């Protein structure tokens, strides 16, 4: 995989031949940002890649800087002996040094057109190289989170670019203004270029200045947040609807239970109901003692008793209230008759008087009547 690393020139001077020579920082350690498409993950807007110190300053890595060609922007292909004459505008010197977190090299630009571009402001540098990368999340020593780690660097060329990924410290010349410094931002190789302007993005009402890639990452996070909030709102609505439905079911159950409780009689009520039923049947027997009342309702028992006393026509078309009143009147009349002691006494006395005044008359008359029967037997 081909990658680029950025830097800038310093200590610039022109030789008698018109060549531009300088000391430059052209690479550094730490975390730098790449677009997802640069690292084979186009679905990720921005990837933080960590270059460990031990990988950047490894001997094989540092040796690979010496003598490499310098190009005007990154070419679409690796620089080799086959295309060097077409692409090279200068070269890196043989002295490669560590400068803090940076790699410092000497450079010479030999193409006048590119030297003029540098004087006009195109003065940052970007390394083109190969490497090994593994996807591994972690945190760099400076506290920056990363998504992947690079090692085994091998340099191919150094490109003069408008803006370097590694920042304006990797540039041609110390005096940025005198060299026409380009805006400080993140850039990538041809075909995956980042913007050369910063953008203002609103994050929770706060303006944030960032690159296109940073803006894309923020926009993705905001969209993800919005989607999560909408999902949460939908879940809340469904939850509230489910609770409302459950409350409705519970209310219906409570009403059903209350209704059933009304229909259930306690022991005292059952006893009272049994006693009232027995009393009704006893009263009805006074009016219709041979009648059968099994399986009849209270209203039907009263009706049968009234019919027994007054006949069917007496209650035809009458309401239950009328029949109940007729039953009460008939029952009162029956009770009154059984409690008339004067009448009972008179009847008893008439019977006794009849027996006392007979003087054997009844027996005499019976003998006369039945006398023929005895004569017949004697003959």
Short mmCIF file of C-alpha atoms in Angstrom, two decimals:
data_model
loop_
_atom_site.label_atom_id
_atom_site.label_comp_id
_atom_site.label_asym_id
_atom_site.label_seq_id
_atom_site.Cartn_x
_atom_site.Cartn_y
_atom_site.Cartn_z
CA UNK A 1 0.00 0.00 0.00
CA UNK A 2 1.33 3.47 -0.93
CA UNK A 3 1.08 6.28 1.63
CA UNK A 4 2.23 9.86 2.09
CA UNK A 5 3.78 11.65 5.07
CA UNK A 6 4.11 15.44 5.18
CA UNK A 7 6.84 17.91 6.10
CA UNK A 8 8.23 21.36 5.21
CA UNK A 9 11.51 23.03 4.27
CA UNK A 10 13.63 25.24 6.55
CA UNK A 11 17.09 26.80 6.29
CA UNK A 12 16.47 27.62 2.66
CA UNK A 13 19.11 29.02 0.30
CA UNK A 14 19.80 29.18 -3.41
CA UNK A 15 23.05 27.90 -4.87
CA UNK A 16 25.09 29.69 -7.54
CA UNK A 17 23.49 27.36 -10.04
CA UNK A 18 20.01 28.47 -8.96
CA UNK A 19 19.18 25.26 -7.12
CA UNK A 20 17.17 25.50 -3.90
CA UNK A 21 18.62 23.64 -0.91
CA UNK A 22 17.23 23.38 2.62
CA UNK A 23 17.00 21.35 5.80
CA UNK A 24 13.51 19.95 6.28
CA UNK A 25 11.43 18.03 8.73
CA UNK A 26 9.72 15.51 6.53
CA UNK A 27 8.12 12.94 8.86
CA UNK A 28 7.12 12.56 12.50
CA UNK A 29 5.80 10.20 15.12
CA UNK A 30 2.38 10.33 16.77
CA UNK A 31 -1.21 10.14 15.53
CA UNK A 32 -2.21 11.53 12.13
CA UNK A 33 -5.50 11.44 10.29
CA UNK A 34 -6.33 9.67 7.04
CA UNK A 35 -9.52 9.33 5.09
CA UNK A 36 -11.06 5.87 5.28
CA UNK A 37 -10.57 5.36 1.55
CA UNK A 38 -6.80 5.84 1.97
CA UNK A 39 -6.58 2.90 4.36
CA UNK A 40 -9.05 0.57 2.68
CA UNK A 41 -12.03 1.47 4.90
CA UNK A 42 -14.15 3.85 2.79
CA UNK A 43 -17.10 3.46 5.16
CA UNK A 44 -15.15 5.36 7.86
CA UNK A 45 -14.83 9.14 7.24
CA UNK A 46 -11.63 9.68 9.24
CA UNK A 47 -9.13 7.16 10.65
CA UNK A 48 -6.58 8.07 13.34
CA UNK A 49 -3.33 6.24 12.59
CA UNK A 50 -0.51 5.97 15.14
CA UNK A 51 3.20 5.91 14.16
CA UNK A 52 5.18 4.60 17.12
CA UNK A 53 8.55 6.19 17.79
CA UNK A 54 10.34 2.87 17.47
CA UNK A 55 8.89 2.35 13.98
CA UNK A 56 9.56 5.86 12.62
CA UNK A 57 13.19 5.92 13.84
CA UNK A 58 14.03 2.32 13.06
CA UNK A 59 17.35 2.02 11.19
CA UNK A 60 15.84 0.50 8.06
CA UNK A 61 13.19 3.21 8.02
CA UNK A 62 15.72 6.07 8.32
CA UNK A 63 18.05 4.57 5.70
CA UNK A 64 15.19 4.53 3.18
CA UNK A 65 15.02 8.38 3.16
CA UNK A 66 18.50 8.98 1.76
CA UNK A 67 18.74 9.81 -1.96
CA UNK A 68 15.01 9.52 -2.70
CA UNK A 69 13.65 11.74 -5.50
CA UNK A 70 11.54 14.86 -4.90
CA UNK A 71 8.38 15.33 -7.01
CA UNK A 72 5.90 18.15 -7.72
CA UNK A 73 2.84 16.74 -5.92
CA UNK A 74 2.45 13.00 -5.47
CA UNK A 75 2.57 11.05 -8.76
CA UNK A 76 -0.02 8.43 -9.59
CA UNK A 77 2.69 5.75 -9.49
CA UNK A 78 5.80 4.89 -7.54
CA UNK A 79 8.95 6.64 -8.63
CA UNK A 80 11.36 4.12 -10.17
CA UNK A 81 14.27 4.12 -12.59
CA UNK A 82 11.74 3.82 -15.40
CA UNK A 83 9.95 7.10 -14.64
CA UNK A 84 12.49 9.03 -12.52
CA UNK A 85 13.51 11.34 -15.36
CA UNK A 86 9.89 12.30 -15.98
CA UNK A 87 8.86 12.78 -12.34
CA UNK A 88 11.89 13.93 -10.32
CA UNK A 89 12.49 17.66 -9.67
CA UNK A 90 15.18 17.19 -7.01
CA UNK A 91 16.40 14.71 -4.40
CA UNK A 92 16.91 14.06 -0.67
CA UNK A 93 20.47 14.24 0.64
CA UNK A 94 22.32 11.42 2.32
CA UNK A 95 22.18 12.79 5.88
CA UNK A 96 19.07 11.65 7.78
CA UNK A 97 18.69 12.76 11.40
CA UNK A 98 16.23 12.57 14.26
CA UNK A 99 14.92 15.96 15.37
CA UNK A 100 12.72 15.38 18.42
CA UNK A 101 9.61 13.69 17.12
CA UNK A 102 10.56 14.52 13.51
CA UNK A 103 12.88 13.10 10.87
CA UNK A 104 15.15 15.81 9.42
CA UNK A 105 16.79 15.56 5.99
CA UNK A 106 18.51 17.87 3.51
CA UNK A 107 16.84 18.45 0.14
CA UNK A 108 17.75 20.01 -3.19
CA UNK A 109 15.20 21.27 -5.73
CA UNK A 110 16.68 21.51 -9.23
CA UNK A 111 13.62 22.32 -11.39
CA UNK A 112 13.08 26.07 -11.84
CA UNK A 113 9.32 25.79 -12.28
CA UNK A 114 8.98 24.00 -8.92
CA UNK A 115 11.42 26.43 -7.26
CA UNK A 116 9.20 29.29 -8.45
CA UNK A 117 6.13 27.52 -7.01
CA UNK A 118 7.89 27.19 -3.66
CA UNK A 119 8.74 30.91 -3.68
CA UNK A 120 5.08 31.65 -4.48
CA UNK A 121 3.83 29.68 -1.48
CA UNK A 122 3.74 26.02 -2.41
CA UNK A 123 6.24 25.05 0.25
CA UNK A 124 5.04 22.08 2.32
CA UNK A 125 6.33 18.54 1.91
CA UNK A 126 4.74 15.11 1.98
CA UNK A 127 6.53 11.75 2.04
CA UNK A 128 5.37 8.93 -0.21
CA UNK A 129 6.11 5.54 1.34
CA UNK A 130 5.05 1.97 1.96
CA UNK A 131 4.33 0.47 5.36
CA UNK A 132 2.61 -2.30 7.28
CA UNK A 133 -0.56 -1.39 9.17
CA UNK A 134 -2.64 -3.31 11.68
CA UNK A 135 -6.09 -2.30 12.95
CA UNK A 136 -5.70 -1.85 16.65
CA UNK A 137 -7.45 0.65 18.92
CA UNK A 138 -5.51 2.35 21.65
CA UNK A 139 -4.21 5.61 23.07
CA UNK A 140 -0.91 7.27 22.10
CA UNK A 141 1.49 8.56 24.81
CA UNK A 142 0.13 12.08 24.32
CA UNK A 143 -3.41 10.86 25.12
CA UNK A 144 -4.72 10.81 21.53
CA UNK A 145 -6.93 7.83 20.66
CA UNK A 146 -6.07 5.87 17.51
CA UNK A 147 -7.70 3.23 15.32
CA UNK A 148 -4.65 1.64 13.66
CA UNK A 149 -0.85 1.37 13.98
CA UNK A 150 1.79 1.79 11.22
CA UNK A 151 5.30 0.27 11.14
CA UNK A 152 7.98 -1.00 8.73
CA UNK A 153 8.19 2.31 6.82
CA UNK A 154 10.01 2.43 3.47
CA UNK A 155 10.29 5.79 1.67
CA UNK A 156 9.73 6.16 -2.09
CA UNK A 157 9.74 9.92 -2.76
CA UNK A 158 9.20 13.35 -1.20
CA UNK A 159 6.52 15.57 -2.81
CA UNK A 160 6.22 19.35 -2.73
CA UNK A 161 2.52 20.03 -1.88
CA UNK A 162 0.28 22.97 -1.06
CA UNK A 163 -0.55 21.64 2.41
CA UNK A 164 0.93 18.79 4.45
CA UNK A 165 -0.83 16.27 6.63
CA UNK A 166 1.89 16.49 9.27
CA UNK A 167 1.29 20.25 9.69
CA UNK A 168 3.10 23.46 8.84
CA UNK A 169 6.16 22.40 10.85
CA UNK A 170 7.00 20.14 7.90
CA UNK A 171 7.64 22.90 5.36
CA UNK A 172 10.20 24.63 3.22
CA UNK A 173 11.58 27.65 5.05
CA UNK A 174 11.30 28.94 8.63
CA UNK A 175 9.56 32.20 7.73
CA UNK A 176 6.12 31.11 6.68
CA UNK A 177 4.98 34.59 5.63
CA UNK A 178 8.07 35.28 3.51
CA UNK A 179 7.48 32.04 1.69
CA UNK A 180 3.73 32.58 1.30
CA UNK A 181 2.54 29.98 3.79
CA UNK A 182 -0.49 27.94 2.78
CA UNK A 183 -3.31 27.42 5.32
CA UNK A 184 -2.56 24.78 7.94
CA UNK A 185 -4.80 21.77 7.40
CA UNK A 186 -4.90 18.10 6.60
CA UNK A 187 -4.25 16.95 3.03
CA UNK A 188 -3.89 13.61 1.29
CA UNK A 189 -2.53 12.25 -1.94
CA UNK A 190 -4.04 12.73 -5.38
CA UNK A 191 -7.33 10.93 -5.81
CA UNK A 192 -8.21 11.26 -2.09
CA UNK A 193 -7.55 14.94 -1.48
CA UNK A 194 -8.78 16.74 1.59
CA UNK A 195 -9.89 20.37 1.54
CA UNK A 196 -7.35 23.15 1.93
CA UNK A 197 -9.83 25.27 3.90
CA UNK A 198 -11.21 24.94 7.39
CA UNK A 199 -14.95 24.82 7.92
CA UNK A 200 -17.16 25.98 10.76
CA UNK A 201 -19.45 23.26 12.05
CA UNK A 202 -22.11 23.76 14.73
CA UNK A 203 -21.92 21.17 17.50
CA UNK A 204 -24.71 21.58 20.07
CA UNK A 205 -24.90 25.26 19.26
CA UNK A 206 -21.13 25.80 19.50
CA UNK A 207 -19.18 26.71 16.32
CA UNK A 208 -16.21 24.38 15.75
CA UNK A 209 -13.51 25.00 13.13
CA UNK A 210 -12.40 21.80 11.44
CA UNK A 211 -11.42 20.20 8.13
CA UNK A 212 -13.76 18.60 5.62
CA UNK A 213 -12.92 15.21 7.10
CA UNK A 214 -13.53 16.48 10.62
CA UNK A 215 -16.81 17.99 9.46
CA UNK A 216 -17.77 14.67 7.83
CA UNK A 217 -16.97 12.82 11.05
CA UNK A 218 -18.97 15.33 13.11
CA UNK A 219 -21.87 15.12 10.68
CA UNK A 220 -21.84 11.33 10.88
CA UNK A 221 -21.81 11.43 14.68
CA UNK A 222 -24.64 13.97 14.68
CA UNK A 223 -26.66 11.81 12.28
CA UNK A 224 -25.99 8.74 14.40
CA UNK A 225 -27.05 10.69 17.49
CA UNK A 226 -30.21 11.88 15.75
CA UNK A 227 -31.02 8.33 14.61
CA UNK A 228 -30.45 7.04 18.14
CA UNK A 229 -32.68 9.77 19.59
CA UNK A 230 -35.42 8.99 17.06
CA UNK A 231 -35.11 5.31 17.86
CA UNK A 232 -35.31 6.09 21.56
CA UNK A 233 -38.33 8.35 21.04
CA UNK A 234 -40.05 5.60 19.04
CA UNK A 235 -39.25 3.11 21.78
CA UNK A 236 -40.65 5.50 24.41
CA UNK A 237 -43.86 5.94 22.41
CA UNK A 238 -44.25 2.19 22.05
CA UNK A 239 -43.52 1.73 25.74
CA UNK A 240 -46.09 4.35 26.73
CA UNK A 241 -48.65 2.81 24.36
CA UNK A 242 -47.99 -0.63 25.85
CA UNK A 243 -48.40 0.75 29.38
CA UNK A 244 -51.64 2.50 28.40
CA UNK A 245 -52.96 -0.72 26.87
CA UNK A 246 -51.96 -2.68 29.97
CA UNK A 247 -53.65 -0.08 32.21
CA UNK A 248 -56.79 -0.47 30.11
CA UNK A 249 -56.68 -4.24 30.51
CA UNK A 250 -56.16 -3.94 34.27
CA UNK A 251 -59.05 -1.48 34.57
CA UNK A 252 -61.31 -3.91 32.72
CA UNK A 253 -60.17 -6.73 35.01
CA UNK A 254 -60.83 -4.60 38.09
CA UNK A 255 -64.32 -3.80 36.86
CA UNK A 256 -64.95 -7.49 36.15
CA UNK A 257 -63.74 -8.48 39.61
CA UNK A 258 -65.90 -5.80 41.24
CA UNK A 259 -68.92 -7.05 39.31
CA UNK A 260 -68.23 -10.63 40.36
CA UNK A 261 -67.89 -9.55 43.98
CA UNK A 262 -71.34 -7.99 43.78
CA UNK A 263 -72.74 -11.30 42.60
CA UNK A 264 -71.07 -13.38 45.32
CA UNK A 265 -73.12 -13.66 48.54
CA UNK A 266 -71.49 -13.98 51.92
CA UNK A 267 -72.56 -16.69 54.41
CA UNK A 268 -75.01 -14.45 56.26
CA UNK A 269 -76.66 -13.41 53.03
CA UNK A 270 -76.91 -17.06 51.90
CA UNK A 271 -78.55 -18.02 55.21
CA UNK A 272 -80.98 -15.14 54.94
CA UNK A 273 -81.87 -16.09 51.38
CA UNK A 274 -82.46 -19.75 52.34
CA UNK A 275 -84.66 -18.73 55.27
CA UNK A 276 -86.67 -16.34 53.12
CA UNK A 277 -87.18 -19.09 50.53
CA UNK A 278 -88.33 -21.57 53.14
CA UNK A 279 -90.72 -19.02 54.62
CA UNK A 280 -92.20 -18.31 51.18
CA UNK A 281 -92.80 -21.99 50.48
CA UNK A 282 -94.39 -22.44 53.93
CA UNK A 283 -96.75 -19.52 53.24
CA UNK A 284 -97.57 -20.85 49.77
CA UNK A 285 -98.43 -24.28 51.24
CA UNK A 286 -101.09 -22.56 53.35
CA UNK A 287 -102.85 -21.57 50.12
CA UNK A 288 -102.03 -24.62 47.97
CA UNK A 289 -100.79 -27.40 50.24
CA UNK A 290 -100.66 -30.07 47.53
CA UNK A 291 -98.76 -27.91 45.03
CA UNK A 292 -95.12 -28.68 44.06
CA UNK A 293 -92.80 -25.67 44.15
CA UNK A 294 -89.48 -27.35 43.33
CA UNK A 295 -87.48 -25.47 40.69
CA UNK A 296 -89.83 -22.46 40.68
CA UNK A 297 -88.69 -18.90 41.24
CA UNK A 298 -90.16 -16.83 44.05
CA UNK A 299 -92.48 -15.06 41.61
CA UNK A 300 -93.61 -18.37 40.13
CA UNK A 301 -94.37 -19.78 43.63
CA UNK A 302 -96.57 -16.77 44.46
CA UNK A 303 -98.35 -17.11 41.11
CA UNK A 304 -99.08 -20.82 41.67
CA UNK A 305 -100.49 -20.12 45.16
CA UNK A 306 -102.76 -17.30 43.94
CA UNK A 307 -104.05 -19.51 41.08
CA UNK A 308 -104.86 -22.23 43.61
CA UNK A 309 -106.99 -19.74 45.60
CA UNK A 310 -108.60 -17.57 42.88
CA UNK A 311 -108.11 -19.46 39.63
CA UNK A 312 -106.11 -18.75 36.49
CA UNK A 313 -108.39 -15.99 35.24
CA UNK A 314 -107.76 -13.91 38.35
CA UNK A 315 -104.14 -13.25 37.37
CA UNK A 316 -104.29 -13.37 33.58
CA UNK A 317 -102.31 -10.41 32.17
CA UNK A 318 -101.35 -9.17 35.62
CA UNK A 319 -97.86 -7.98 36.58
CA UNK A 320 -95.57 -9.63 39.11
CA UNK A 321 -96.25 -6.76 41.52
CA UNK A 322 -100.02 -7.34 41.26
CA UNK A 323 -99.59 -11.08 41.82
CA UNK A 324 -97.31 -10.45 44.82
CA UNK A 325 -99.98 -8.16 46.35
CA UNK A 326 -102.71 -10.76 45.67
CA UNK A 327 -100.53 -13.42 47.31
CA UNK A 328 -100.09 -11.28 50.43
CA UNK A 329 -103.85 -10.63 50.67
CA UNK A 330 -104.70 -14.32 50.25
CA UNK A 331 -102.10 -15.26 52.84
CA UNK A 332 -103.54 -12.70 55.30
CA UNK A 333 -107.04 -14.07 54.72
CA UNK A 334 -105.83 -17.64 55.31
CA UNK A 335 -104.03 -16.62 58.47
CA UNK A 336 -107.09 -14.74 59.69
CA UNK A 337 -109.29 -17.81 59.22
CA UNK A 338 -107.00 -20.09 61.18
CA UNK A 339 -106.79 -17.60 64.05
CA UNK A 340 -110.64 -17.01 64.45
CA UNK A 341 -111.04 -18.68 67.90
CA UNK A 342 -114.66 -17.55 68.35
CA UNK A 343 -115.74 -19.28 65.16
CA UNK A 344 -113.89 -22.45 66.10
CA UNK A 345 -115.54 -22.49 69.51
CA UNK A 346 -119.04 -22.08 68.05
CA UNK A 347 -118.49 -24.93 65.64
CA UNK A 348 -117.28 -27.14 68.47
CA UNK A 349 -120.28 -26.22 70.61
CA UNK A 350 -122.81 -26.91 67.84
CA UNK A 351 -121.37 -30.37 67.43
CA UNK A 352 -121.56 -31.10 71.13
CA UNK A 353 -125.13 -29.74 71.46
CA UNK A 354 -126.28 -31.89 68.59
CA UNK A 355 -124.99 -34.98 70.31
CA UNK A 356 -126.59 -34.11 73.70
CA UNK A 357 -130.14 -33.53 72.32
CA UNK A 358 -130.18 -36.73 70.25
CA UNK A 359 -131.44 -38.98 73.15
CA UNK A 360 -130.79 -42.13 71.05
CA UNK A 361 -133.02 -40.98 68.25
CA UNK A 362 -130.37 -41.43 65.67
CA UNK A 363 -129.64 -44.99 66.74
CA UNK A 364 -133.36 -45.85 66.80
CA UNK A 365 -133.88 -44.56 63.33
CA UNK A 366 -130.92 -46.55 62.09
CA UNK A 367 -132.33 -49.76 63.59
CA UNK A 368 -135.67 -49.21 61.90
CA UNK A 369 -133.99 -48.59 58.65
CA UNK A 370 -131.81 -51.68 58.83
CA UNK A 371 -134.47 -53.98 60.45
CA UNK A 372 -135.46 -55.70 57.21
CA UNK A 373 -131.96 -57.01 56.89
CA UNK A 374 -132.33 -59.09 60.10
CA UNK A 375 -135.78 -60.48 59.09
CA UNK A 376 -134.41 -61.73 55.88
CA UNK A 377 -131.64 -63.60 57.65
CA UNK A 378 -134.12 -65.32 60.08
CA UNK A 379 -136.48 -66.49 57.32
#
